[in-house]
Amino acid sequence: MTTPAGQLPASATENGSAVIRVLSYNIRSMRDDNAALARVIRACEPDLVLVQEAPRFFRWRKAAARLAAATDLVILSGGATAAGPMLLCSLRATVERTEDVLLPLTPGLHRRGFATAVVRIGGARIGVLSAHLSLQSAERYEQAGALLDRLAAMGVEHAIAGGDLNERPGGRSFGRLAGALQDCWEAAPWGGESTFTPKDPNQRIDAIFATRGIEVLGCGVPLGLVAPADLTAATDHLPVLAALRVRAE
């Protein structure tokens, strides 16, 4: 399902409040076309990028630094130290604090974690979290609860979380998040809905969520902003882009 793309609001500062662009993107450890990946991110003009499957093995910091340089962004937190999630930001963001969180390891499954930060953009103070939830249902549900707990512990009024949920809307974990937060696609659908796979998108397993006080101006796969060939070449997921208005705190 798609909706007419139209114009997604640009980043702006309005009487202390901030209109920001947030991108969530599983980049498959940069194993695909990195030039296409950088073009996708740049075309979205994000203030914050919530990355999943960032490089986390041999020379992972250098790979992450190359991506940040190619997209004119700065690394906030994450990577191998968060078991894959990573945060990037534009120079609009002033960083207050960051924390990488490793979640309990279930024997036989991949280690998971969160990349988190608190930033200020304009007069708005915003908690940010990138996550990649488990393939296993019971563990995924517990991780969704841990995500909500982590947002609550940030001590901020406004927070944004996003990532690869490995689950469609209607699933228990997706529902747990959507029950406590705004599912930004549901709040203001824009662009495309399905995020997997790029060549035949037929399921929405990637999402951006926001706390209730944030105004969602539009959210979805940025089909009208990015060259289709780049979307299919960059990685094995489609990105989710949201424009949000966050009041000054």
PDB file of C-alpha atoms in Angstrom:
ATOM      1  CA  MET A   1       0.000   0.000   0.000  1.00  0.00           C
ATOM      2  CA  THR A   2       1.211   3.502  -0.814  1.00  0.00           C
ATOM      3  CA  THR A   3      -0.135   6.978  -0.333  1.00  0.00           C
ATOM      4  CA  PRO A   4       0.595  10.014  -2.528  1.00  0.00           C
ATOM      5  CA  ALA A   5       4.067  11.193  -1.625  1.00  0.00           C
ATOM      6  CA  GLY A   6       3.515  14.943  -1.780  1.00  0.00           C
ATOM      7  CA  GLN A   7       6.035  17.047   0.070  1.00  0.00           C
ATOM      8  CA  LEU A   8       7.376  15.918   3.416  1.00  0.00           C
ATOM      9  CA  PRO A   9       8.115  18.958   5.605  1.00  0.00           C
ATOM     10  CA  ALA A  10      11.723  20.060   5.720  1.00  0.00           C
ATOM     11  CA  SER A  11      13.682  20.453   8.920  1.00  0.00           C
ATOM     12  CA  ALA A  12      12.991  23.771  10.631  1.00  0.00           C
ATOM     13  CA  THR A  13      12.930  25.589  13.947  1.00  0.00           C
ATOM     14  CA  GLU A  14       9.623  27.231  14.846  1.00  0.00           C
ATOM     15  CA  ASN A  15       9.359  29.375  17.988  1.00  0.00           C
ATOM     16  CA  GLY A  16      11.671  27.028  19.866  1.00  0.00           C
ATOM     17  CA  SER A  17       9.954  23.870  18.617  1.00  0.00           C
ATOM     18  CA  ALA A  18      11.730  21.729  16.035  1.00  0.00           C
ATOM     19  CA  VAL A  19      10.545  20.039  12.869  1.00  0.00           C
ATOM     20  CA  ILE A  20      12.916  17.137  12.400  1.00  0.00           C
ATOM     21  CA  ARG A  21      13.411  14.329   9.906  1.00  0.00           C
ATOM     22  CA  VAL A  22      14.096  10.889  11.364  1.00  0.00           C
ATOM     23  CA  LEU A  23      15.247   7.956   9.227  1.00  0.00           C
ATOM     24  CA  SER A  24      15.237   4.314  10.361  1.00  0.00           C
ATOM     25  CA  TYR A  25      17.258   1.946   8.167  1.00  0.00           C
ATOM     26  CA  ASN A  26      18.589  -1.609   8.310  1.00  0.00           C
ATOM     27  CA  ILE A  27      21.832  -1.363   6.302  1.00  0.00           C
ATOM     28  CA  ARG A  28      22.850  -5.069   6.360  1.00  0.00           C
ATOM     29  CA  SER A  29      26.345  -4.363   7.713  1.00  0.00           C
ATOM     30  CA  MET A  30      27.152  -2.308   4.583  1.00  0.00           C
ATOM     31  CA  ARG A  31      27.524  -5.491   2.538  1.00  0.00           C
ATOM     32  CA  ASP A  32      25.742  -4.096  -0.520  1.00  0.00           C
ATOM     33  CA  ASP A  33      26.207  -0.966  -2.654  1.00  0.00           C
ATOM     34  CA  ASN A  34      27.601   1.607  -0.245  1.00  0.00           C
ATOM     35  CA  ALA A  35      27.462   4.428  -2.760  1.00  0.00           C
ATOM     36  CA  ALA A  36      23.739   3.768  -3.260  1.00  0.00           C
ATOM     37  CA  LEU A  37      23.279   3.562   0.518  1.00  0.00           C
ATOM     38  CA  ALA A  38      24.852   6.986   0.978  1.00  0.00           C
ATOM     39  CA  ARG A  39      22.695   8.467  -1.786  1.00  0.00           C
ATOM     40  CA  VAL A  40      19.526   7.122  -0.153  1.00  0.00           C
ATOM     41  CA  ILE A  41      20.421   8.628   3.211  1.00  0.00           C
ATOM     42  CA  ARG A  42      21.474  11.979   1.760  1.00  0.00           C
ATOM     43  CA  ALA A  43      18.294  12.227  -0.333  1.00  0.00           C
ATOM     44  CA  CYS A  44      16.191  11.908   2.832  1.00  0.00           C
ATOM     45  CA  GLU A  45      17.988  14.861   4.479  1.00  0.00           C
ATOM     46  CA  PRO A  46      17.657  13.386   7.987  1.00  0.00           C
ATOM     47  CA  ASP A  47      18.488  15.053  11.265  1.00  0.00           C
ATOM     48  CA  LEU A  48      18.630  11.660  13.003  1.00  0.00           C
ATOM     49  CA  VAL A  49      19.329   8.223  11.513  1.00  0.00           C
ATOM     50  CA  LEU A  50      18.385   5.110  13.473  1.00  0.00           C
ATOM     51  CA  VAL A  51      20.559   2.385  11.956  1.00  0.00           C
ATOM     52  CA  GLN A  52      20.195  -1.375  12.357  1.00  0.00           C
ATOM     53  CA  GLU A  53      22.834  -3.938  11.380  1.00  0.00           C
ATOM     54  CA  ALA A  54      25.642  -1.413  11.452  1.00  0.00           C
ATOM     55  CA  PRO A  55      29.100  -2.929  10.880  1.00  0.00           C
ATOM     56  CA  ARG A  56      30.173  -4.701  14.095  1.00  0.00           C
ATOM     57  CA  PHE A  57      33.127  -6.904  13.286  1.00  0.00           C
ATOM     58  CA  PHE A  58      36.556  -6.322  11.692  1.00  0.00           C
ATOM     59  CA  ARG A  59      37.356  -2.570  11.489  1.00  0.00           C
ATOM     60  CA  TRP A  60      33.731  -1.702  12.149  1.00  0.00           C
ATOM     61  CA  ARG A  61      34.541   1.789  13.398  1.00  0.00           C
ATOM     62  CA  LYS A  62      36.253   2.673  10.113  1.00  0.00           C
ATOM     63  CA  ALA A  63      33.274   1.436   8.110  1.00  0.00           C
ATOM     64  CA  ALA A  64      30.870   3.451  10.257  1.00  0.00           C
ATOM     65  CA  ALA A  65      33.076   6.523   9.911  1.00  0.00           C
ATOM     66  CA  ARG A  66      33.057   6.139   6.115  1.00  0.00           C
ATOM     67  CA  LEU A  67      29.259   6.052   6.114  1.00  0.00           C
ATOM     68  CA  ALA A  68      29.031   9.131   8.321  1.00  0.00           C
ATOM     69  CA  ALA A  69      31.481  11.020   6.105  1.00  0.00           C
ATOM     70  CA  ALA A  70      29.658   9.988   2.914  1.00  0.00           C
ATOM     71  CA  THR A  71      26.341  11.264   4.291  1.00  0.00           C
ATOM     72  CA  ASP A  72      27.593  14.437   6.014  1.00  0.00           C
ATOM     73  CA  LEU A  73      26.476  13.085   9.380  1.00  0.00           C
ATOM     74  CA  VAL A  74      28.108  12.407  12.740  1.00  0.00           C
ATOM     75  CA  ILE A  75      28.181   9.133  14.688  1.00  0.00           C
ATOM     76  CA  LEU A  76      26.261   9.501  17.946  1.00  0.00           C
ATOM     77  CA  SER A  77      26.453   6.016  19.451  1.00  0.00           C
ATOM     78  CA  GLY A  78      26.231   2.308  18.816  1.00  0.00           C
ATOM     79  CA  GLY A  79      27.702  -0.151  16.346  1.00  0.00           C
ATOM     80  CA  ALA A  80      29.416  -3.206  17.753  1.00  0.00           C
ATOM     81  CA  THR A  81      29.088  -1.799  21.277  1.00  0.00           C
ATOM     82  CA  ALA A  82      25.283  -2.018  20.949  1.00  0.00           C
ATOM     83  CA  ALA A  83      25.329  -5.310  18.986  1.00  0.00           C
ATOM     84  CA  GLY A  84      24.346  -3.622  15.728  1.00  0.00           C
ATOM     85  CA  PRO A  85      22.060  -0.597  16.272  1.00  0.00           C
ATOM     86  CA  MET A  86      23.726   2.775  15.693  1.00  0.00           C
ATOM     87  CA  LEU A  87      22.688   6.439  15.733  1.00  0.00           C
ATOM     88  CA  LEU A  88      23.833   9.156  13.342  1.00  0.00           C
ATOM     89  CA  CYS A  89      22.887  12.829  13.488  1.00  0.00           C
ATOM     90  CA  SER A  90      23.236  16.059  11.574  1.00  0.00           C
ATOM     91  CA  LEU A  91      24.988  19.107  12.966  1.00  0.00           C
ATOM     92  CA  ARG A  92      21.588  20.481  14.017  1.00  0.00           C
ATOM     93  CA  ALA A  93      21.725  18.150  17.019  1.00  0.00           C
ATOM     94  CA  THR A  94      23.476  19.039  20.251  1.00  0.00           C
ATOM     95  CA  VAL A  95      24.328  15.855  22.119  1.00  0.00           C
ATOM     96  CA  GLU A  96      23.453  15.724  25.804  1.00  0.00           C
ATOM     97  CA  ARG A  97      24.352  12.086  26.479  1.00  0.00           C
ATOM     98  CA  THR A  98      24.600   8.678  24.826  1.00  0.00           C
ATOM     99  CA  GLU A  99      24.436   5.090  26.047  1.00  0.00           C
ATOM    100  CA  ASP A 100      24.834   1.697  24.372  1.00  0.00           C
ATOM    101  CA  VAL A 101      22.711  -1.017  25.960  1.00  0.00           C
ATOM    102  CA  LEU A 102      23.300  -4.759  25.621  1.00  0.00           C
ATOM    103  CA  LEU A 103      20.240  -6.919  26.234  1.00  0.00           C
ATOM    104  CA  PRO A 104      20.289 -10.341  27.933  1.00  0.00           C
ATOM    105  CA  LEU A 105      21.699 -13.057  25.690  1.00  0.00           C
ATOM    106  CA  THR A 106      19.529 -16.069  24.945  1.00  0.00           C
ATOM    107  CA  PRO A 107      21.756 -19.105  24.243  1.00  0.00           C
ATOM    108  CA  GLY A 108      21.697 -19.963  20.567  1.00  0.00           C
ATOM    109  CA  LEU A 109      20.373 -16.561  19.460  1.00  0.00           C
ATOM    110  CA  HIS A 110      22.092 -13.367  18.364  1.00  0.00           C
ATOM    111  CA  ARG A 111      23.003 -10.753  20.967  1.00  0.00           C
ATOM    112  CA  ARG A 112      20.769  -7.692  20.727  1.00  0.00           C
ATOM    113  CA  GLY A 113      21.057  -4.167  22.045  1.00  0.00           C
ATOM    114  CA  PHE A 114      19.921  -0.549  21.825  1.00  0.00           C
ATOM    115  CA  ALA A 115      21.800   2.555  20.713  1.00  0.00           C
ATOM    116  CA  THR A 116      20.422   5.506  22.678  1.00  0.00           C
ATOM    117  CA  ALA A 117      20.969   9.225  23.052  1.00  0.00           C
ATOM    118  CA  VAL A 118      19.394  12.403  24.352  1.00  0.00           C
ATOM    119  CA  VAL A 119      19.830  15.353  21.997  1.00  0.00           C
ATOM    120  CA  ARG A 120      18.636  18.925  21.655  1.00  0.00           C
ATOM    121  CA  ILE A 121      17.465  20.286  18.312  1.00  0.00           C
ATOM    122  CA  GLY A 122      16.272  23.866  18.417  1.00  0.00           C
ATOM    123  CA  GLY A 123      14.502  24.175  21.744  1.00  0.00           C
ATOM    124  CA  ALA A 124      13.408  20.537  21.754  1.00  0.00           C
ATOM    125  CA  ARG A 125      14.994  17.907  23.971  1.00  0.00           C
ATOM    126  CA  ILE A 126      14.556  14.424  22.487  1.00  0.00           C
ATOM    127  CA  GLY A 127      15.330  10.876  23.558  1.00  0.00           C
ATOM    128  CA  VAL A 128      16.337   8.619  20.661  1.00  0.00           C
ATOM    129  CA  LEU A 129      16.626   4.832  20.459  1.00  0.00           C
ATOM    130  CA  SER A 130      17.517   2.443  17.633  1.00  0.00           C
ATOM    131  CA  ALA A 131      16.631  -1.255  17.994  1.00  0.00           C
ATOM    132  CA  HIS A 132      16.713  -4.528  16.071  1.00  0.00           C
ATOM    133  CA  LEU A 133      14.417  -7.003  17.769  1.00  0.00           C
ATOM    134  CA  SER A 134      14.811 -10.768  17.922  1.00  0.00           C
ATOM    135  CA  LEU A 135      13.637 -13.285  15.347  1.00  0.00           C
ATOM    136  CA  GLN A 136      12.269 -15.387  18.225  1.00  0.00           C
ATOM    137  CA  SER A 137       8.763 -14.389  19.348  1.00  0.00           C
ATOM    138  CA  ALA A 138       9.071 -14.660  23.141  1.00  0.00           C
ATOM    139  CA  GLU A 139      12.447 -12.915  23.239  1.00  0.00           C
ATOM    140  CA  ARG A 140      11.171 -10.218  20.870  1.00  0.00           C
ATOM    141  CA  TYR A 141       8.220  -9.494  23.180  1.00  0.00           C
ATOM    142  CA  GLU A 142      10.554  -9.096  26.170  1.00  0.00           C
ATOM    143  CA  GLN A 143      12.804  -6.791  24.143  1.00  0.00           C
ATOM    144  CA  ALA A 144       9.821  -4.628  23.212  1.00  0.00           C
ATOM    145  CA  GLY A 145       9.128  -4.219  26.917  1.00  0.00           C
ATOM    146  CA  ALA A 146      12.782  -3.398  27.568  1.00  0.00           C
ATOM    147  CA  LEU A 147      12.599  -0.735  24.842  1.00  0.00           C
ATOM    148  CA  LEU A 148       9.647   0.958  26.540  1.00  0.00           C
ATOM    149  CA  ASP A 149      11.399   0.783  29.904  1.00  0.00           C
ATOM    150  CA  ARG A 150      14.527   2.346  28.429  1.00  0.00           C
ATOM    151  CA  LEU A 151      12.570   5.242  26.911  1.00  0.00           C
ATOM    152  CA  ALA A 152      10.836   5.862  30.231  1.00  0.00           C
ATOM    153  CA  ALA A 153      14.184   5.872  32.040  1.00  0.00           C
ATOM    154  CA  MET A 154      15.618   8.601  29.793  1.00  0.00           C
ATOM    155  CA  GLY A 155      13.819  11.266  31.791  1.00  0.00           C
ATOM    156  CA  VAL A 156      12.598  13.219  28.757  1.00  0.00           C
ATOM    157  CA  GLU A 157       9.108  14.279  27.734  1.00  0.00           C
ATOM    158  CA  HIS A 158       9.647  13.543  24.047  1.00  0.00           C
ATOM    159  CA  ALA A 159      11.225  10.385  22.651  1.00  0.00           C
ATOM    160  CA  ILE A 160      11.547   8.552  19.349  1.00  0.00           C
ATOM    161  CA  ALA A 161      12.304   4.872  18.800  1.00  0.00           C
ATOM    162  CA  GLY A 162      12.655   2.982  15.577  1.00  0.00           C
ATOM    163  CA  GLY A 163      14.082  -0.059  13.986  1.00  0.00           C
ATOM    164  CA  ASP A 164      13.716  -3.464  12.448  1.00  0.00           C
ATOM    165  CA  LEU A 165      11.054  -5.203  14.529  1.00  0.00           C
ATOM    166  CA  ASN A 166      11.142  -8.540  12.689  1.00  0.00           C
ATOM    167  CA  GLU A 167       7.363  -8.491  13.049  1.00  0.00           C
ATOM    168  CA  ARG A 168       4.355  -7.060  11.236  1.00  0.00           C
ATOM    169  CA  PRO A 169       1.634  -4.852  12.735  1.00  0.00           C
ATOM    170  CA  GLY A 170      -0.771  -7.077  14.614  1.00  0.00           C
ATOM    171  CA  GLY A 171       2.021  -9.094  16.193  1.00  0.00           C
ATOM    172  CA  ARG A 172       2.350  -9.081  19.977  1.00  0.00           C
ATOM    173  CA  SER A 173       5.605  -7.117  20.082  1.00  0.00           C
ATOM    174  CA  PHE A 174       4.579  -4.571  17.458  1.00  0.00           C
ATOM    175  CA  GLY A 175       1.295  -4.163  19.318  1.00  0.00           C
ATOM    176  CA  ARG A 176       3.075  -3.685  22.627  1.00  0.00           C
ATOM    177  CA  LEU A 177       5.018  -0.761  21.173  1.00  0.00           C
ATOM    178  CA  ALA A 178       2.077   0.709  19.271  1.00  0.00           C
ATOM    179  CA  GLY A 179      -0.072   0.535  22.408  1.00  0.00           C
ATOM    180  CA  ALA A 180       2.324   2.730  24.365  1.00  0.00           C
ATOM    181  CA  LEU A 181       3.642   4.963  21.570  1.00  0.00           C
ATOM    182  CA  GLN A 182       2.456   6.458  18.304  1.00  0.00           C
ATOM    183  CA  ASP A 183       3.106   4.236  15.289  1.00  0.00           C
ATOM    184  CA  CYS A 184       4.145   7.084  12.993  1.00  0.00           C
ATOM    185  CA  TRP A 185       2.952   5.388   9.797  1.00  0.00           C
ATOM    186  CA  GLU A 186      -0.516   4.897  11.285  1.00  0.00           C
ATOM    187  CA  ALA A 187      -0.574   8.466  12.588  1.00  0.00           C
ATOM    188  CA  ALA A 188       0.276  10.146   9.254  1.00  0.00           C
ATOM    189  CA  PRO A 189       0.910   7.736   6.357  1.00  0.00           C
ATOM    190  CA  TRP A 190       3.071   9.115   3.566  1.00  0.00           C
ATOM    191  CA  GLY A 191       5.027   7.436   0.786  1.00  0.00           C
ATOM    192  CA  GLY A 192       5.194   3.650   0.897  1.00  0.00           C
ATOM    193  CA  GLU A 193       4.146   1.276   3.657  1.00  0.00           C
ATOM    194  CA  SER A 194       5.971  -2.055   3.176  1.00  0.00           C
ATOM    195  CA  THR A 195       9.679  -2.217   3.961  1.00  0.00           C
ATOM    196  CA  PHE A 196      10.714  -5.768   3.084  1.00  0.00           C
ATOM    197  CA  THR A 197      11.987  -6.840   0.604  1.00  0.00           C
ATOM    198  CA  PRO A 198      13.127  -3.911  -1.584  1.00  0.00           C
ATOM    199  CA  LYS A 199      12.461  -5.756  -4.850  1.00  0.00           C
ATOM    200  CA  ASP A 200       9.048  -7.039  -3.742  1.00  0.00           C
ATOM    201  CA  PRO A 201       7.929  -5.074  -0.665  1.00  0.00           C
ATOM    202  CA  ASN A 202       5.000  -6.897   0.896  1.00  0.00           C
ATOM    203  CA  GLN A 203       5.408  -6.560   4.662  1.00  0.00           C
ATOM    204  CA  ARG A 204       5.995  -3.735   7.134  1.00  0.00           C
ATOM    205  CA  ILE A 205       8.551  -4.933   9.663  1.00  0.00           C
ATOM    206  CA  ASP A 206      10.419  -1.626  10.110  1.00  0.00           C
ATOM    207  CA  ALA A 207       8.838   1.302  11.935  1.00  0.00           C
ATOM    208  CA  ILE A 208       9.310   4.587  13.749  1.00  0.00           C
ATOM    209  CA  PHE A 209       7.457   5.278  17.010  1.00  0.00           C
ATOM    210  CA  ALA A 210       7.070   8.535  18.938  1.00  0.00           C
ATOM    211  CA  THR A 211       5.740   9.536  22.323  1.00  0.00           C
ATOM    212  CA  ARG A 212       2.260  11.036  22.389  1.00  0.00           C
ATOM    213  CA  GLY A 213       3.281  14.690  22.627  1.00  0.00           C
ATOM    214  CA  ILE A 214       5.140  14.621  19.292  1.00  0.00           C
ATOM    215  CA  GLU A 215       3.176  15.675  16.212  1.00  0.00           C
ATOM    216  CA  VAL A 216       3.671  13.288  13.289  1.00  0.00           C
ATOM    217  CA  LEU A 217       3.624  15.226  10.017  1.00  0.00           C
ATOM    218  CA  GLY A 218       4.260  12.247   7.735  1.00  0.00           C
ATOM    219  CA  CYS A 219       5.929   8.846   7.813  1.00  0.00           C
ATOM    220  CA  GLY A 220       6.694   6.079   5.342  1.00  0.00           C
ATOM    221  CA  VAL A 221       9.091   4.678   2.776  1.00  0.00           C
ATOM    222  CA  PRO A 222      10.498   7.680   0.837  1.00  0.00           C
ATOM    223  CA  LEU A 223       9.576   6.402  -2.621  1.00  0.00           C
ATOM    224  CA  GLY A 224       9.229   9.861  -4.111  1.00  0.00           C
ATOM    225  CA  LEU A 225      12.542  11.133  -2.801  1.00  0.00           C
ATOM    226  CA  VAL A 226      14.965   8.343  -3.693  1.00  0.00           C
ATOM    227  CA  ALA A 227      15.905   6.704  -6.986  1.00  0.00           C
ATOM    228  CA  PRO A 228      14.284   3.235  -7.138  1.00  0.00           C
ATOM    229  CA  ALA A 229      17.544   1.665  -8.313  1.00  0.00           C
ATOM    230  CA  ASP A 230      19.325   2.975  -5.215  1.00  0.00           C
ATOM    231  CA  LEU A 231      16.629   1.594  -2.905  1.00  0.00           C
ATOM    232  CA  THR A 232      17.065  -1.911  -4.293  1.00  0.00           C
ATOM    233  CA  ALA A 233      20.875  -1.741  -4.432  1.00  0.00           C
ATOM    234  CA  ALA A 234      21.614  -0.222  -1.021  1.00  0.00           C
ATOM    235  CA  THR A 235      20.531  -3.019   1.357  1.00  0.00           C
ATOM    236  CA  ASP A 236      17.848  -5.673   1.912  1.00  0.00           C
ATOM    237  CA  HIS A 237      15.325  -3.384   3.664  1.00  0.00           C
ATOM    238  CA  LEU A 238      13.609  -0.177   2.621  1.00  0.00           C
ATOM    239  CA  PRO A 239      14.083   2.866   4.869  1.00  0.00           C
ATOM    240  CA  VAL A 240      11.369   4.591   6.892  1.00  0.00           C
ATOM    241  CA  LEU A 241      11.412   8.392   7.000  1.00  0.00           C
ATOM    242  CA  ALA A 242       9.327  10.512   9.381  1.00  0.00           C
ATOM    243  CA  ALA A 243       8.845  14.254   9.718  1.00  0.00           C
ATOM    244  CA  LEU A 244       8.002  15.169  13.307  1.00  0.00           C
ATOM    245  CA  ARG A 245       7.228  18.390  15.145  1.00  0.00           C
ATOM    246  CA  VAL A 246       8.646  18.372  18.670  1.00  0.00           C
ATOM    247  CA  ARG A 247       7.708  21.095  21.130  1.00  0.00           C
ATOM    248  CA  ALA A 248      10.313  22.868  23.185  1.00  0.00           C
ATOM    249  CA  GLU A 249      10.728  21.287  26.617  1.00  0.00           C
TER     250      GLU A 249
END
